């Protein structure tokens, strides 16, 4: 079994709170996996268990076939965690060199600086970097040991558009060389850019595990919202074709649909008494919650 | 081994850039030494030796204490709070390696502080000891600093209270342990209290060596007991921290 990570019926409880209920998964070498889900879905807790930072309450976790808590298993691994700030009184280059010292065969400092786009900041004190550059430095630290696998927890939070693009370019290069990537995000577009497999988590369990194309189909919906006049029978909206769900708040109606054009045409031609029409792409965070509940019902 | 060396090197580099370390941790014992010696005169006899020598040991111990509970403890607290310690646990640097690297850093700094205080005493008060005596006292103050490194680790777990706690321990331990005012001139109750202070048992063997007396095993035993206590408490706190949600 050539799995980088294996989780077998894993659960994690904090006191009475169940962060992870029952998760079983295997991540194959060379795959690029995105772990998606709303906040509090159990993504970060799962990654923490894969890294040996947390011990599962129940079940088994293996990293490179061994104990994830053992430092030996971390030699071929690069990691970005959330909310980490670097020590004071070290420059960017010194911080990178500190990390290079932890690994048997590190990448050259110059290579890491340019991968992270920090060449001009090499002599800046690392803890004075802006949020986005700090994140890039952490990417350089993750790459320091020339890892076979990268685990990135919400890697692009705080990065600007240019940084992001460079970051994804680097990551694509990394995957193309046959290495393994696991990242958590709540941004579907990010997942779509690099992942060949998307695992959706909600309330501590896996609710979907499929290639991104399939997940996108489940999601492809748009939202139409409008104010309905007094004469509109709200119950009829549900029966319109292409409508997935109807949400009403007073006279304010929000429809989720697979074909917004068709629904709009019908609404207009049917001379429905509606005003204030807006069409938007479904919010990803919301859509995820909806997707997860729907898929939970289907399976 | 290489990972520990990398960590040790970075820690020393950070300390070398730490103005607080030089101004307070190293500056205060030097300043106190120069001030208190001039008030009393270095030739006053005390505890079988001279004030200039006696207080040199006091201030070396004071410096080592400061570096452990103040600089080291506070820095550790900051590293834990910033998530850095957690992040390091995802690298091949083991927790043991990290602890050892930190300990070696503290030992290096203790050695540096003690030697600087010795140099100040030597050049300002012409304190002169037999080479063997210098080395004995240096070796004792160096190794005896280990329990205080453990105390620093414990203080480092106090989170945002570490700064206050560190300063408090710094002052209380140095005053009650007889580092500021010699135990002999303190009231009886204070003398009783001093006997329970790790700082007292840290400095006393060195004072004894100055007076040509030998190191007493009771001092070593009490220091060891303190070291074990600090380590046990730190392990206990660590376990509680680990079981908290992220």
Short mmCIF file of C-alpha atoms in Angstrom, two decimals:
data_model
loop_
_atom_site.label_atom_id
_atom_site.label_comp_id
_atom_site.label_asym_id
_atom_site.label_seq_id
_atom_site.Cartn_x
_atom_site.Cartn_y
_atom_site.Cartn_z
CA UNK A 1 0.00 0.00 0.00
CA UNK A 2 1.66 3.13 -1.21
CA UNK A 3 -0.30 5.60 0.90
CA UNK A 4 1.18 8.78 2.33
CA UNK A 5 -1.55 9.03 4.92
CA UNK A 6 -4.04 6.49 6.16
CA UNK A 7 -6.85 7.11 8.60
CA UNK A 8 -8.96 4.20 9.77
CA UNK A 9 -12.22 5.02 11.55
CA UNK A 10 -10.70 7.99 13.32
CA UNK A 11 -12.56 10.11 15.86
CA UNK A 12 -11.41 13.01 18.00
CA UNK A 13 -13.29 14.47 20.93
CA UNK A 14 -12.46 17.55 22.92
CA UNK A 15 -14.32 17.07 26.14
CA UNK A 16 -17.89 16.63 25.01
CA UNK A 17 -17.37 18.24 21.60
CA UNK A 18 -16.87 15.83 18.70
CA UNK A 19 -14.50 17.53 16.27
CA UNK A 20 -14.08 14.44 14.09
CA UNK A 21 -16.70 11.69 14.20
CA UNK A 22 -15.58 8.90 11.95
CA UNK A 23 -13.09 9.46 9.18
CA UNK A 24 -11.46 6.80 7.04
CA UNK A 25 -9.30 7.79 4.11
CA UNK A 26 -6.10 6.99 2.30
CA UNK A 27 -4.08 9.47 0.33
CA UNK A 28 -2.06 7.86 -2.44
CA UNK A 29 1.43 8.94 -3.37
CA UNK A 30 1.40 11.44 -6.21
CA UNK A 31 -2.14 12.62 -5.69
CA UNK A 32 -3.26 16.19 -5.09
CA UNK A 33 -6.07 16.23 -2.57
CA UNK A 34 -8.13 19.18 -1.39
CA UNK A 35 -9.89 18.87 1.92
CA UNK A 36 -12.89 21.16 1.78
CA UNK A 37 -15.59 22.15 4.15
CA UNK A 38 -17.03 24.99 6.18
CA UNK A 39 -15.30 26.25 9.29
CA UNK A 40 -15.54 23.78 12.11
CA UNK A 41 -15.95 20.81 9.77
CA UNK A 42 -12.96 19.03 11.28
CA UNK A 43 -10.39 19.73 8.56
CA UNK A 44 -7.75 21.27 10.78
CA UNK A 45 -8.26 18.65 13.48
CA UNK A 46 -7.86 15.90 10.86
CA UNK A 47 -4.62 17.41 9.57
CA UNK A 48 -3.36 17.83 13.12
CA UNK A 49 -3.91 14.11 13.69
CA UNK A 50 -2.15 13.21 10.42
CA UNK A 51 0.83 15.24 11.62
CA UNK A 52 0.87 13.71 15.07
CA UNK A 53 0.04 17.02 16.73
CA UNK A 54 -3.10 15.48 18.18
CA UNK A 55 -3.75 11.90 19.21
CA UNK A 56 -7.05 10.48 17.96
CA UNK A 57 -9.58 9.51 20.61
CA UNK A 58 -10.37 6.42 18.54
CA UNK A 59 -9.05 4.79 15.38
CA UNK A 60 -5.68 4.66 13.67
CA UNK A 61 -3.63 7.23 11.81
CA UNK A 62 -0.51 6.41 9.80
CA UNK A 63 1.92 8.79 8.16
CA UNK A 64 4.30 7.26 5.61
CA UNK A 65 3.21 3.94 7.08
CA UNK A 66 4.37 4.82 10.58
CA UNK A 67 3.51 6.72 13.75
CA UNK A 68 2.66 10.32 12.79
CA UNK A 69 4.03 11.56 16.10
CA UNK A 70 7.51 10.24 15.40
CA UNK A 71 9.92 12.92 14.13
CA UNK A 72 11.38 10.35 11.75
CA UNK A 73 8.14 10.39 9.73
CA UNK A 74 8.48 14.14 9.21
CA UNK A 75 11.73 14.06 7.23
CA UNK A 76 10.00 13.86 3.84
CA UNK A 77 7.16 16.17 4.79
CA UNK A 78 6.60 19.91 4.44
CA UNK A 79 3.87 21.64 6.41
CA UNK A 80 2.05 24.96 6.54
CA UNK A 81 -0.16 25.47 9.58
CA UNK A 82 -2.61 28.24 10.34
CA UNK A 83 -1.83 31.07 12.75
CA UNK A 84 1.87 30.52 13.22
CA UNK A 85 4.17 33.49 13.60
CA UNK A 86 7.92 33.13 13.30
CA UNK A 87 10.46 33.95 16.03
CA UNK A 88 11.75 37.48 16.42
CA UNK A 89 15.30 38.66 15.78
CA UNK A 90 15.96 36.37 12.81
CA UNK A 91 16.03 37.48 9.19
CA UNK A 92 14.04 35.73 6.49
CA UNK A 93 17.17 33.97 5.22
CA UNK A 94 18.22 32.95 8.73
CA UNK A 95 14.78 31.52 9.48
CA UNK A 96 14.93 29.51 6.26
CA UNK A 97 18.43 28.31 7.13
CA UNK A 98 17.26 27.31 10.60
CA UNK A 99 14.71 25.05 8.93
CA UNK A 100 17.16 23.76 6.33
CA UNK A 101 19.24 22.58 9.27
CA UNK A 102 16.43 20.25 10.35
CA UNK A 103 16.50 18.17 7.16
CA UNK A 104 19.12 15.80 5.74
CA UNK A 105 18.95 17.08 2.15
CA UNK A 106 17.54 20.64 2.11
CA UNK A 107 16.95 22.75 -0.98
CA UNK A 108 19.38 25.67 -1.50
CA UNK A 109 18.41 28.89 0.28
CA UNK A 110 18.38 30.85 -3.00
CA UNK A 111 15.95 28.40 -4.56
CA UNK A 112 13.60 28.66 -1.57
CA UNK A 113 13.75 32.45 -1.52
CA UNK A 114 12.80 32.68 -5.18
CA UNK A 115 10.09 30.01 -4.90
CA UNK A 116 8.48 32.10 -2.18
CA UNK A 117 9.11 35.37 -4.01
CA UNK A 118 11.12 36.70 -1.08
CA UNK A 119 14.46 37.39 -2.78
CA UNK A 120 14.32 41.09 -1.93
CA UNK A 121 13.34 40.38 1.66
CA UNK A 122 16.12 37.93 2.51
CA UNK A 123 17.63 40.29 5.08
CA UNK A 124 14.36 41.62 6.48
CA UNK A 125 13.54 40.60 10.03
CA UNK A 126 11.11 37.74 9.50
CA UNK A 127 8.57 38.79 12.13
CA UNK A 128 8.17 42.19 10.47
CA UNK A 129 6.89 40.74 7.19
CA UNK A 130 3.39 41.61 6.05
CA UNK A 131 0.68 38.96 6.37
CA UNK A 132 1.01 37.77 2.78
CA UNK A 133 4.79 37.64 2.82
CA UNK A 134 4.69 35.83 6.15
CA UNK A 135 2.56 33.17 4.51
CA UNK A 136 5.06 32.92 1.65
CA UNK A 137 7.91 32.55 4.11
CA UNK A 138 6.00 29.70 5.68
CA UNK A 139 5.72 28.13 2.25
CA UNK A 140 9.49 28.40 1.91
CA UNK A 141 9.85 26.71 5.32
CA UNK A 142 7.51 23.93 4.19
CA UNK A 143 9.67 23.39 1.10
CA UNK A 144 12.98 23.64 2.98
CA UNK A 145 13.56 19.91 3.32
CA UNK A 146 12.75 19.13 -0.34
CA UNK A 147 9.66 17.18 0.81
CA UNK A 148 7.88 14.32 -0.96
CA UNK A 149 4.58 15.50 0.45
CA UNK A 150 3.17 18.91 1.36
CA UNK A 151 0.38 19.41 3.89
CA UNK A 152 -1.00 22.93 3.66
CA UNK A 153 -3.67 24.19 6.01
CA UNK A 154 -5.46 27.18 4.41
CA UNK A 155 -2.25 28.21 2.60
CA UNK A 156 -3.40 31.33 0.77
CA UNK A 157 -5.13 33.18 3.60
CA UNK A 158 -3.71 36.70 3.60
CA UNK A 159 -1.97 36.48 0.22
CA UNK A 160 -2.71 39.05 -2.47
CA UNK A 161 -3.62 38.11 -6.04
CA UNK A 162 -0.07 38.17 -7.42
CA UNK A 163 1.30 36.14 -4.54
CA UNK A 164 -1.45 33.62 -4.98
CA UNK A 165 -0.73 33.15 -8.66
CA UNK A 166 2.97 32.58 -8.03
CA UNK A 167 2.12 30.27 -5.17
CA UNK A 168 -0.15 28.10 -7.31
CA UNK A 169 2.45 28.03 -10.11
CA UNK A 170 4.97 26.68 -7.62
CA UNK A 171 2.49 24.12 -6.34
CA UNK A 172 1.62 22.91 -9.82
CA UNK A 173 5.31 22.42 -10.50
CA UNK A 174 5.55 20.48 -7.27
CA UNK A 175 2.68 18.17 -8.19
CA UNK A 176 3.92 17.74 -11.75
CA UNK A 177 7.15 16.26 -10.37
CA UNK A 178 5.10 13.40 -8.93
CA UNK A 179 4.86 14.61 -5.37
CA UNK A 180 1.90 14.51 -3.04
CA UNK A 181 -0.20 17.46 -1.96
CA UNK A 182 -2.86 17.74 0.69
CA UNK A 183 -4.43 21.12 1.30
CA UNK A 184 -7.39 22.38 3.22
CA UNK A 185 -9.36 25.35 1.98
CA UNK A 186 -12.87 26.64 1.96
CA UNK A 187 -12.33 28.10 -1.49
CA UNK A 188 -13.58 25.79 -4.22
CA UNK A 189 -11.71 27.63 -6.96
CA UNK A 190 -8.42 27.00 -5.24
CA UNK A 191 -9.22 23.33 -4.91
CA UNK A 192 -10.22 23.21 -8.56
CA UNK A 193 -6.91 24.71 -9.67
CA UNK A 194 -4.66 22.01 -8.30
CA UNK A 195 -6.57 19.06 -6.89
CA UNK A 196 -7.39 15.83 -8.67
CA UNK A 197 -9.48 14.72 -5.74
CA UNK A 198 -11.74 16.68 -3.45
CA UNK A 199 -12.80 15.47 -0.04
CA UNK A 200 -15.65 17.44 1.48
CA UNK A 201 -16.03 17.36 5.24
CA UNK A 202 -18.93 18.53 7.32
CA UNK A 203 -19.59 18.16 11.03
CA UNK A 204 -16.68 15.84 11.52
CA UNK A 205 -17.38 13.34 8.74
CA UNK A 206 -16.56 12.96 5.06
CA UNK A 207 -19.68 13.75 3.02
CA UNK A 208 -18.17 13.68 -0.46
CA UNK A 209 -15.01 12.26 -1.96
CA UNK A 210 -14.73 12.71 -5.71
CA UNK A 211 -12.79 14.42 -8.53
CA UNK A 212 -13.42 18.20 -8.62
CA UNK A 213 -15.47 17.99 -11.86
CA UNK A 214 -18.10 15.91 -10.14
CA UNK A 215 -18.15 18.11 -7.08
CA UNK A 216 -18.53 21.14 -9.32
CA UNK A 217 -21.55 19.63 -11.02
CA UNK A 218 -23.22 19.23 -7.67
CA UNK A 219 -22.49 22.86 -7.07
CA UNK A 220 -23.04 24.45 -10.42
CA UNK A 221 -26.09 26.28 -9.17
CA UNK A 222 -26.81 29.99 -9.20
CA UNK A 223 -29.03 32.05 -6.99
CA UNK A 224 -31.91 34.27 -8.03
CA UNK A 225 -33.31 36.53 -5.39
CA UNK A 226 -36.24 38.95 -5.60
CA UNK A 227 -39.01 40.56 -3.63
CA UNK A 228 -42.32 38.83 -4.30
CA UNK A 229 -45.53 40.85 -4.48
CA UNK A 230 -48.54 40.03 -2.32
CA UNK A 231 -50.25 38.01 -5.07
CA UNK A 232 -47.46 35.51 -5.56
CA UNK A 233 -48.09 32.00 -4.35
CA UNK A 234 -44.76 31.08 -2.88
CA UNK A 235 -45.55 27.37 -2.86
CA UNK A 236 -45.67 27.40 -6.69
CA UNK A 237 -42.04 28.48 -6.95
CA UNK A 238 -40.96 25.05 -5.81
CA UNK A 239 -42.63 23.48 -8.82
CA UNK A 240 -40.75 25.53 -11.41
CA UNK A 241 -38.31 23.49 -13.50
CA UNK A 242 -34.56 23.83 -12.75
CA UNK A 243 -35.25 25.11 -9.24
CA UNK A 244 -33.24 23.23 -6.62
CA UNK A 245 -34.42 24.97 -3.50
CA UNK A 246 -36.48 27.92 -2.34
CA UNK A 247 -35.65 30.04 0.65
CA UNK A 248 -38.04 32.72 1.85
CA UNK A 249 -37.63 35.42 4.43
CA UNK A 250 -40.85 37.41 4.60
CA UNK A 251 -41.50 38.34 0.94
CA UNK A 252 -37.83 38.11 0.09
CA UNK A 253 -37.25 34.96 -1.97
CA UNK A 254 -33.99 33.23 -2.87
CA UNK A 255 -34.02 30.42 -5.44
CA UNK A 256 -31.15 28.09 -6.10
CA UNK A 257 -31.18 26.82 -9.65
CA UNK A 258 -29.18 24.85 -12.20
CA UNK A 259 -30.29 27.15 -15.04
CA UNK A 260 -30.87 30.73 -14.02
CA UNK A 261 -31.65 31.87 -17.59
CA UNK A 262 -34.53 29.43 -18.00
CA UNK A 263 -36.01 30.24 -14.62
CA UNK A 264 -35.78 33.99 -15.23
CA UNK A 265 -37.46 33.66 -18.63
CA UNK A 266 -40.31 31.78 -17.02
CA UNK A 267 -40.69 34.25 -14.21
CA UNK A 268 -40.79 37.21 -16.59
CA UNK A 269 -43.01 35.61 -19.24
CA UNK A 270 -45.38 34.31 -16.57
CA UNK A 271 -45.76 37.90 -15.44
CA UNK A 272 -45.00 37.03 -11.87
CA UNK A 273 -45.35 40.00 -9.55
CA UNK A 274 -41.73 40.26 -8.57
CA UNK A 275 -39.23 43.12 -8.27
CA UNK A 276 -35.65 43.78 -7.26
CA UNK A 277 -34.28 40.78 -9.17
CA UNK A 278 -30.69 39.76 -8.57
CA UNK A 279 -28.73 36.85 -10.02
CA UNK A 280 -25.58 35.71 -8.24
CA UNK A 281 -23.30 32.69 -8.18
CA UNK A 282 -24.04 30.66 -5.11
CA UNK A 283 -21.82 31.68 -2.19
CA UNK A 284 -19.24 28.95 -1.81
CA UNK A 285 -19.31 28.75 1.93
CA UNK A 286 -23.12 28.56 1.95
CA UNK A 287 -23.17 26.27 -1.02
CA UNK A 288 -20.87 23.88 0.77
CA UNK A 289 -23.13 23.63 3.74
CA UNK A 290 -26.06 22.99 1.40
CA UNK A 291 -24.11 20.53 -0.71
CA UNK A 292 -23.01 18.61 2.32
CA UNK A 293 -26.51 18.30 3.74
CA UNK A 294 -27.95 17.28 0.34
CA UNK A 295 -25.29 14.70 -0.34
CA UNK A 296 -25.71 13.43 3.17
CA UNK A 297 -29.37 12.73 2.38
CA UNK A 298 -28.64 11.02 -0.94
CA UNK A 299 -26.08 8.60 0.34
CA UNK B 1 22.28 16.30 15.92
CA UNK B 2 22.43 18.67 12.96
CA UNK B 3 18.90 19.86 13.69
CA UNK B 4 19.81 20.64 17.29
CA UNK B 5 22.90 22.51 16.20
CA UNK B 6 20.83 24.57 13.77
CA UNK B 7 18.40 25.45 16.54
CA UNK B 8 21.21 26.28 18.99
CA UNK B 9 22.92 28.55 16.48
CA UNK B 10 19.72 30.45 15.75
CA UNK B 11 18.98 30.88 19.46
CA UNK B 12 22.41 32.39 20.10
CA UNK B 13 22.03 34.69 17.13
CA UNK B 14 18.69 35.88 18.52
CA UNK B 15 20.19 36.50 21.94
CA UNK B 16 23.09 38.43 20.44
CA UNK B 17 20.52 40.79 18.90
CA UNK B 18 18.45 41.07 22.06
CA UNK B 19 19.05 44.46 23.62
CA UNK B 20 16.94 43.53 26.63
CA UNK B 21 19.30 40.66 27.35
CA UNK B 22 22.36 42.92 27.44
CA UNK B 23 20.72 45.83 29.24
CA UNK B 24 18.84 43.89 31.89
CA UNK B 25 19.97 40.32 32.21
CA UNK B 26 23.67 41.09 31.86
CA UNK B 27 23.67 44.81 32.66
CA UNK B 28 21.90 44.64 36.01
CA UNK B 29 24.26 42.25 37.81
CA UNK B 30 27.25 44.23 36.48
CA UNK B 31 25.74 47.52 37.63
CA UNK B 32 24.76 46.11 41.03
CA UNK B 33 28.23 44.68 41.47
CA UNK B 34 29.94 47.99 40.79
CA UNK B 35 27.49 49.95 42.98
CA UNK B 36 27.36 47.64 46.00
CA UNK B 37 31.10 47.04 46.01
CA UNK B 38 31.80 50.76 46.11
CA UNK B 39 29.38 51.22 48.99
CA UNK B 40 30.97 48.58 51.19
CA UNK B 41 34.48 48.31 49.83
CA UNK B 42 35.62 45.02 48.36
CA UNK B 43 37.99 44.23 51.23
CA UNK B 44 35.33 43.75 53.91
CA UNK B 45 35.54 40.24 55.29
CA UNK B 46 32.47 38.05 55.00
CA UNK B 47 31.85 34.32 55.42
CA UNK B 48 35.54 33.49 55.34
CA UNK B 49 36.19 35.46 52.18
CA UNK B 50 36.11 39.05 50.91
CA UNK B 51 33.06 41.06 49.89
CA UNK B 52 34.46 41.63 46.40
CA UNK B 53 34.66 37.88 45.83
CA UNK B 54 31.52 36.95 47.72
CA UNK B 55 29.36 39.40 45.82
CA UNK B 56 30.93 38.38 42.51
CA UNK B 57 29.43 34.93 43.05
CA UNK B 58 26.11 36.46 44.12
CA UNK B 59 25.89 38.53 40.96
CA UNK B 60 26.98 35.66 38.69
CA UNK B 61 24.14 33.61 40.21
CA UNK B 62 21.79 36.58 39.80
CA UNK B 63 22.75 36.88 36.13
CA UNK B 64 22.21 33.18 35.47
CA UNK B 65 18.82 33.34 37.21
CA UNK B 66 17.79 36.33 35.11
CA UNK B 67 18.80 34.69 31.87
CA UNK B 68 16.76 31.58 32.75
CA UNK B 69 13.54 32.95 34.21
CA UNK B 70 13.39 36.28 32.44
CA UNK B 71 14.90 36.06 28.97
CA UNK B 72 14.49 32.31 28.40
CA UNK B 73 11.10 31.87 30.08
CA UNK B 74 9.54 34.88 28.39
CA UNK B 75 10.89 33.92 24.99
CA UNK B 76 9.61 30.39 25.38
CA UNK B 77 6.17 31.69 26.29
CA UNK B 78 6.17 33.85 23.16
CA UNK B 79 7.20 30.90 20.99
CA UNK B 80 4.47 28.72 22.40
CA UNK B 81 1.82 31.40 22.05
CA UNK B 82 2.77 32.15 18.44
CA UNK B 83 2.25 28.53 17.44
CA UNK B 84 5.93 28.18 16.59
CA UNK B 85 6.55 25.31 19.02
CA UNK B 86 3.58 23.46 17.55
CA UNK B 87 4.92 24.10 14.06
CA UNK B 88 8.35 22.74 15.01
CA UNK B 89 6.67 19.50 16.06
CA UNK B 90 5.85 18.90 12.37
CA UNK B 91 9.56 18.94 11.50
CA UNK B 92 12.14 16.20 12.07
CA UNK B 93 13.36 18.17 15.11
CA UNK B 94 11.98 16.08 17.97
CA UNK B 95 10.58 17.57 21.16
CA UNK B 96 13.59 16.15 22.96
CA UNK B 97 15.91 17.72 20.38
CA UNK B 98 14.17 21.06 20.81
CA UNK B 99 14.43 20.86 24.61
CA UNK B 100 18.09 19.87 24.42
CA UNK B 101 18.90 22.67 21.98
CA UNK B 102 17.23 25.14 24.34
CA UNK B 103 19.15 23.69 27.29
CA UNK B 104 22.47 23.94 25.49
CA UNK B 105 21.63 27.52 24.57
CA UNK B 106 20.98 28.28 28.25
CA UNK B 107 24.23 26.57 29.26
CA UNK B 108 26.14 28.59 26.70
CA UNK B 109 24.58 31.82 27.96
CA UNK B 110 25.20 30.90 31.61
CA UNK B 111 28.84 30.28 30.83
CA UNK B 112 29.04 33.62 29.05
CA UNK B 113 27.34 35.53 31.90
CA UNK B 114 29.47 33.97 34.63
CA UNK B 115 32.68 34.67 32.72
CA UNK B 116 31.67 38.30 32.11
CA UNK B 117 30.88 38.84 35.81
CA UNK B 118 34.19 37.21 36.74
CA UNK B 119 35.98 39.53 34.33
CA UNK B 120 34.23 42.60 35.76
CA UNK B 121 35.21 41.56 39.31
CA UNK B 122 38.74 40.77 38.25
CA UNK B 123 39.35 44.04 36.47
CA UNK B 124 37.39 46.37 38.75
CA UNK B 125 38.25 44.88 42.16
CA UNK B 126 41.40 42.95 41.35
CA UNK B 127 39.67 39.77 42.44
CA UNK B 128 42.29 37.12 41.98
CA UNK B 129 41.88 33.44 42.67
CA UNK B 130 43.99 30.41 42.02
CA UNK B 131 43.31 29.12 38.49
CA UNK B 132 41.88 25.89 39.89
CA UNK B 133 39.52 27.88 42.13
CA UNK B 134 38.31 30.00 39.20
CA UNK B 135 37.56 26.84 37.26
CA UNK B 136 35.84 25.11 40.17
CA UNK B 137 33.52 28.02 40.81
CA UNK B 138 32.88 28.48 37.09
CA UNK B 139 32.08 24.78 36.69
CA UNK B 140 29.71 24.82 39.67
CA UNK B 141 27.83 27.94 38.58
CA UNK B 142 27.64 26.55 35.07
CA UNK B 143 26.20 23.14 35.91
CA UNK B 144 24.18 24.47 38.83
CA UNK B 145 22.31 26.67 36.37
CA UNK B 146 20.43 23.65 34.95
CA UNK B 147 17.58 23.64 37.52
CA UNK B 148 16.95 27.28 36.61
CA UNK B 149 16.69 26.38 32.94
CA UNK B 150 13.97 23.93 33.98
CA UNK B 151 12.33 26.74 35.95
CA UNK B 152 12.48 28.86 32.79
CA UNK B 153 10.64 26.12 30.88
CA UNK B 154 7.94 26.11 33.56
CA UNK B 155 7.57 29.89 33.40
CA UNK B 156 7.43 29.62 29.62
CA UNK B 157 4.18 27.71 30.01
CA UNK B 158 2.47 30.57 31.79
CA UNK B 159 1.37 32.12 28.49
CA UNK B 160 0.74 35.84 28.67
CA UNK B 161 1.46 35.83 32.42
CA UNK B 162 5.05 34.70 31.75
CA UNK B 163 6.51 38.21 31.67
CA UNK B 164 5.07 39.16 35.06
CA UNK B 165 5.73 35.77 36.59
CA UNK B 166 9.31 35.77 35.30
CA UNK B 167 10.05 39.19 36.77
CA UNK B 168 8.43 38.21 40.06
CA UNK B 169 10.42 34.99 40.39
CA UNK B 170 13.55 36.87 39.34
CA UNK B 171 13.20 39.42 42.14
CA UNK B 172 11.80 37.16 44.87
CA UNK B 173 14.29 34.33 44.32
CA UNK B 174 17.28 36.66 44.20
CA UNK B 175 16.28 38.66 47.28
CA UNK B 176 15.08 35.77 49.46
CA UNK B 177 17.97 33.58 48.34
CA UNK B 178 20.49 36.06 49.68
CA UNK B 179 21.92 37.14 46.34
CA UNK B 180 21.23 40.86 46.97
CA UNK B 181 21.95 41.00 50.69
CA UNK B 182 24.12 38.30 52.27
CA UNK B 183 22.12 35.84 54.35
CA UNK B 184 24.37 36.42 57.36
CA UNK B 185 23.15 39.98 57.88
CA UNK B 186 19.46 39.15 57.39
CA UNK B 187 16.99 38.70 60.29
CA UNK B 188 16.52 35.18 61.60
CA UNK B 189 13.20 34.54 59.78
CA UNK B 190 14.69 35.65 56.48
CA UNK B 191 17.60 33.30 57.06
CA UNK B 192 15.14 30.46 57.59
CA UNK B 193 13.36 31.33 54.34
CA UNK B 194 16.63 31.57 52.44
CA UNK B 195 17.38 28.00 53.37
CA UNK B 196 14.46 26.91 51.19
CA UNK B 197 15.43 28.97 48.15
CA UNK B 198 17.07 27.21 45.18
CA UNK B 199 19.09 30.36 44.56
CA UNK B 200 20.66 30.07 48.03
CA UNK B 201 21.76 26.51 47.38
CA UNK B 202 23.00 27.53 43.97
CA UNK B 203 25.28 30.28 45.29
CA UNK B 204 26.33 28.69 48.62
CA UNK B 205 28.69 26.02 47.25
CA UNK B 206 30.48 28.75 45.28
CA UNK B 207 30.74 30.93 48.38
CA UNK B 208 32.09 27.90 50.25
CA UNK B 209 34.69 27.32 47.57
CA UNK B 210 35.86 30.92 47.97
CA UNK B 211 36.35 30.30 51.69
CA UNK B 212 38.29 27.11 50.96
CA UNK B 213 35.43 24.94 52.14
CA UNK B 214 34.20 22.05 50.07
CA UNK B 215 30.87 21.73 48.25
CA UNK B 216 28.22 20.19 50.47
CA UNK B 217 26.15 17.38 49.08
CA UNK B 218 23.02 18.75 50.74
CA UNK B 219 23.18 21.77 48.39
CA UNK B 220 23.49 19.48 45.38
CA UNK B 221 20.63 17.32 46.60
CA UNK B 222 18.31 20.27 47.19
CA UNK B 223 19.08 21.75 43.78
CA UNK B 224 18.43 18.39 42.16
CA UNK B 225 15.13 18.11 44.02
CA UNK B 226 14.15 21.54 42.72
CA UNK B 227 15.11 20.56 39.17
CA UNK B 228 12.93 17.46 39.39
CA UNK B 229 10.07 19.49 40.83
CA UNK B 230 10.25 22.06 38.01
CA UNK B 231 10.44 19.36 35.33
CA UNK B 232 7.54 17.42 36.86
CA UNK B 233 5.39 20.56 37.06
CA UNK B 234 6.26 21.46 33.47
CA UNK B 235 5.30 17.96 32.29
CA UNK B 236 2.03 18.23 34.19
CA UNK B 237 1.14 21.60 32.67
CA UNK B 238 2.15 20.31 29.22
CA UNK B 239 -0.28 17.42 29.48
CA UNK B 240 -3.14 19.77 30.34
CA UNK B 241 -2.28 22.06 27.45
CA UNK B 242 -2.22 19.13 25.02
CA UNK B 243 -5.74 18.00 25.81
CA UNK B 244 -7.26 21.37 24.93
CA UNK B 245 -9.01 21.83 21.59
CA UNK B 246 -7.25 23.75 18.86
#
